[in-house]
Amino acid sequence: MPNISHRGQIMPASPIRKLVPFAEAAKKKGITVYHLNIGQPDIETPAPVLEAVRKSDFKILEYSHSAGNESYRRKLTTYYSKFGITVDHTEIIVTTGGSEAIIFGFMACLDPGDEIIVPEPFYANYNGFATEADIRLVPVTSSIDTGFALPPIEEFEKKITPKTKAILICNPNNPTGYLYSGAELNVLKNICLKHNLFLFSDEAYREFSYDGENISALQIEGLENHVVVFDTISKRYSACGGRIGAFVTHNRGLLDSVMKFAQARLSPPSFAQIAAEAAVDLPDNYFDSIKAEYQSRRDLLVTRLNTIPGVFCPNPGGAFYAMARLPIDDADKFCQWLLEEFSYEQQTVMLSPATGFYATPGLGRQEVRFAYVINRENIAKAMECLAKALEAYPGRQ
Amino acid sequence: MPNISHRGQIMPASPIRKLVPFAEAAKKKGITVYHLNIGQPDIETPAPVLEAVRKSDFKILEYSHSAGNESYRRKLTTYYSKFGITVDHTEIIVTTGGSEAIIFGFMACLDPGDEIIVPEPFYANYNGFATEADIRLVPVTSSIDTGFALPPIEEFEKKITPKTKAILICNPNNPTGYLYSGAELNVLKNICLKHNLFLFSDEAYREFSYDGENISALQIEGLENHVVVFDTISKRYSACGGRIGAFVTHNRGLLDSVMKFAQARLSPPSFAQIAAEAAVDLPDNYFDSIKAEYQSRRDLLVTRLNTIPGVFCPNPGGAFYAMARLPIDDADKFCQWLLEEFSYEQQTVMLSPATGFYATPGLGRQEVRFAYVINRENIAKAMECLAKALEAYPGRQ
C-alpha cells in the first residue's frame, strides 16, 4: 500500500472537533449539552438573503467569473464604503469562504519555509493552512492578564528573521474577542513598513465590535500595498454554509497573482454568491439587533464567569468569543471530563480548550474559549453547570 | 512594497482564459464568436436539481459536516452502485468542486518535490494544483496518431524515479476525449502494484462515454488501497457553478488524512449539496437524451473536421472534447488570429490551443481542442468558419 505524505501526516486535526465523540456519547446518555464550543451562530440567516436564492430563475448553474460575479463585487464596494473603506471592485476576489482567502494569501505572499508572525492565541485552522502552504507561524504571546492586547513592538521585532514575510491578525479576534485599537494598528503599520512585511487582517467579525470603533487594516494610510484583508459572510449574516469570502487588497501585483490561483479552481459557489449579493442590500439597521443580542450575551457570560470563584474572564471588545482562566490543572482534561463524567441536572457544557489556539507548547492549559452563540437562557444554565463542575472537578487547583 | 512569492510568480495562468480579451474585442466589433473553447455546457441544469434548492426551507445556512452531508454521501453510494462501484458513505468526502478533491489528493499523497506521471496532453489546471502542492507533473506523451491511447508501459517505467508517488489519468479524458479500455486500466494496475503508486483517476465525464464501456478505477480489483477517484457534479448535471465534487477511496488511512484538510476549510457549499443530492434521484434515463445530444454533436464535429483539407481529428470515445491537428504553424498564433484578424460573414470561432495541455515544450503546436458545448446548428456554422479561416490563414502549412 502506498504511504500518505509527511504533509498528510503532520496536517493538524481540528482541536475544536476532537471532543465531538464525547459530546455524542453524553447526548446518548440523555444529557443536554450546551454548545459553547463552536462558532456556528444560532441567529437565523436574514430571510431576504435566503429568498434571493429561492427566487432565482436561471436555467443553468454556470461557473461564475473566477473573481466572483462582477455585480456582487461592485455591490461589495458599497458595503465597504459604509465602514470608510474605499476599494474598487477589481481589488476584490470572491473566495470559497474566508478559508480560501487565507490560503491564497499564504500561497501568493510566502514561499515554503517563510514565516508569518501571529499573536497567540489564534484561530486554530491557521495551523492547517500553514501546513498546506508549507510555511511557519511564529507566535508572539498575548496575555489574558492584559485582556489579550497586542504584545509590545519589541516582541514582534525579536521574532523577525530574513524569512519573515507577514504579520497576521484577526480583528476582532477569534478566539479572544480582542478589538485592536487605532494605536495598535499604527504599531503594526510601523513594523510592516520598517521590515517590508505584508499585514494580513482577518476581519470576519467586523460588525461585532461592542466597545470602541472597529478599524479595518484597509483604512491604515500609507500601508496600501502591504495590507490584505481576509473577509467572509459566514458570521456576519449567519451564512457559514454559503462558503463565500473575499480577498481584498490594493496591491495590484498581488491581485494578479491571486487571480491565477482563483482561475485554477475555476469559480466560487454560484448559489451563495446570489445570497451574498442580496445581503449587501439589507437595511443599515439590520446589524443593530444582532449586535445588541450578542452584546447582551457577552455581558451575561462575562459577568457570570467572573462571579465563579477562581475564574477570570477579561471583557472582550468584539466577535462572539470570550477566553477565561479557570482554576483547573489541564483544559483538555477538564473539557473532556465535562462531557464524559460530569452532569448537573442532566446537563453539561461543551467548551474549547485553549491549548489548541496557542502555538507555544504548554500555554493555555488553564484557559478555555466560550462561543456565545446560544441564547441567554441557555448561557445562564450553562454557567450554573460550569460553577457546579468547577466545584466537583478532581483536578481543581 | 513587499514582494509576492516565487510560488505566486510561477503559478501558471489559465491557458484557456488568456484569449478572453481578444474574444471580447471581436464581440465589440459586432462579430459572433462560437465558443468551442471552454467546458461550460449549454445543456440546462435539470429542473428538479435547481428546484430542490429553491424549495428548501431551512432557516440557518449552517456549516455542513466537513465531509459533506451524511444524507448526500449515503445517496451517492447508490449513484456509484449503478456503475458497479461499491463504496461506503464513509469512503466519500464531498469537496468544493473536483478541483478541491485534486488538491487534497496531491497534498495528502505527495510531499514537496514528489512526482506524478500523467499522460499528456492533460487538463491544464493540474499544473496549477501541482504548483500549489509544490510537486512535479512528469508527462508521458500520448499521440494524436494513435487517437491518444495510453502510452506503452515502457514509457511509464522510463519515467519512474524514487520520487514517483502516483499516476494520474482523466477518464474519459479532457482534453482528448479518449476513453480508457479495461486492458489499459490493467496495465496501470500492474505498474501501480509493482512500483507501489497511487492511481488518481479524474472521472468528471463518466456518463459521457459513447463507444465502449466506461470503467471506473474503483472497479479495478486488487488496487483498492491505491485508487483515488476525483469526481464532480459539474459536467454530469450541467452544474459547474455548484462547486460540488468528491474525493473517493477505499484507503482508510488516506481518508483520515484528507479529513484533516477538509476540516481545516470547514465544509463544502451547503446550497449546492442540496442540489447534488436531488440529482442522484433523477430518473435513470436522464442521461440518455443528454448523451445522445453530445454524441450527435461529436459525430457532426468530427466528421466535418475530417472533411477540411489538412485537418485530422481522431474520434473521441467520451467526454465532450475533441483534439484535432490543423495545417498551421502555431496553434497559439492561429487561435489569436481567429479572434483578432479573421471573420467570415461576421462570425468567428474561439478554440483552445493545445500547447497549454502539453507539459513537454514544443508539443501541440499544430493541435487545438474543441469543446462541443454548443448546439449542432452552431457547430456547423463554426466548422464553415474554420474551413474558411484555414484557407485564409497566413501561417498555413
PDB file of C-alpha atoms in Angstrom, chain B residues 102 116-119 122-123 126 140 150-151 156 166-174 178-181 184-185 188 198-204 215-217 220 228-230:
ATOM      1  CA  ILE B 102      -7.446  17.001  -6.722  1.00  0.00           C
ATOM      2  CA  ILE B 116       3.137  12.243 -10.595  1.00  0.00           C
ATOM      3  CA  ILE B 117       3.284  10.643 -14.015  1.00  0.00           C
ATOM      4  CA  VAL B 118       0.487  11.880 -16.231  1.00  0.00           C
ATOM      5  CA  PRO B 119      -0.274  11.170 -19.889  1.00  0.00           C
ATOM      6  CA  PHE B 122      -3.755  16.775 -19.841  1.00  0.00           C
ATOM      7  CA  TYR B 123      -6.199  19.148 -18.134  1.00  0.00           C
ATOM      8  CA  TYR B 126      -3.409  20.152 -12.985  1.00  0.00           C
ATOM      9  CA  VAL B 140       4.318  10.604 -20.839  1.00  0.00           C
ATOM     10  CA  LEU B 150      -2.435   5.126 -23.242  1.00  0.00           C
ATOM     11  CA  PRO B 151       1.308   5.245 -23.999  1.00  0.00           C
ATOM     12  CA  PHE B 156       5.755   4.950 -17.842  1.00  0.00           C
ATOM     13  CA  ALA B 166       1.279   8.394  -8.321  1.00  0.00           C
ATOM     14  CA  ILE B 167      -0.095   8.111 -11.837  1.00  0.00           C
ATOM     15  CA  LEU B 168      -2.872  10.494 -12.818  1.00  0.00           C
ATOM     16  CA  ILE B 169      -5.391   9.828 -15.569  1.00  0.00           C
ATOM     17  CA  CYS B 170      -8.587  11.541 -16.650  1.00  0.00           C
ATOM     18  CA  ASN B 171     -11.124   9.045 -17.992  1.00  0.00           C
ATOM     19  CA  PRO B 172     -12.824   9.842 -20.316  1.00  0.00           C
ATOM     20  CA  ASN B 173     -10.110  12.347 -20.983  1.00  0.00           C
ATOM     21  CA  ASN B 174     -10.106  16.090 -21.012  1.00  0.00           C
ATOM     22  CA  TYR B 178     -10.083   9.353 -25.015  1.00  0.00           C
ATOM     23  CA  LEU B 179     -11.885   6.555 -23.165  1.00  0.00           C
ATOM     24  CA  TYR B 180      -9.512   4.087 -21.496  1.00  0.00           C
ATOM     25  CA  SER B 181     -10.137   0.382 -22.052  1.00  0.00           C
ATOM     26  CA  GLU B 184      -5.275  -0.172 -20.441  1.00  0.00           C
ATOM     27  CA  LEU B 185      -6.505   0.109 -16.849  1.00  0.00           C
ATOM     28  CA  LEU B 188      -1.896   0.855 -14.994  1.00  0.00           C
ATOM     29  CA  PHE B 198      -1.343   5.714  -6.102  1.00  0.00           C
ATOM     30  CA  LEU B 199      -3.633   5.767  -9.141  1.00  0.00           C
ATOM     31  CA  PHE B 200      -5.516   9.067  -9.317  1.00  0.00           C
ATOM     32  CA  SER B 201      -8.467   8.877 -11.698  1.00  0.00           C
ATOM     33  CA  ASP B 202     -10.357  12.029 -12.626  1.00  0.00           C
ATOM     34  CA  GLU B 203     -13.789  10.782 -13.686  1.00  0.00           C
ATOM     35  CA  ALA B 204     -15.637  14.046 -14.235  1.00  0.00           C
ATOM     36  CA  ILE B 215     -14.718   1.565 -16.334  1.00  0.00           C
ATOM     37  CA  SER B 216     -14.018   3.365 -13.088  1.00  0.00           C
ATOM     38  CA  ALA B 217     -10.637   2.941 -11.433  1.00  0.00           C
ATOM     39  CA  ILE B 220     -10.028  -2.429 -10.568  1.00  0.00           C
ATOM     40  CA  VAL B 228      -8.382   7.653  -5.600  1.00  0.00           C
ATOM     41  CA  VAL B 229     -11.228   8.938  -7.747  1.00  0.00           C
ATOM     42  CA  PHE B 230     -11.698  12.687  -8.229  1.00  0.00           C
TER      43      PHE B 230
END
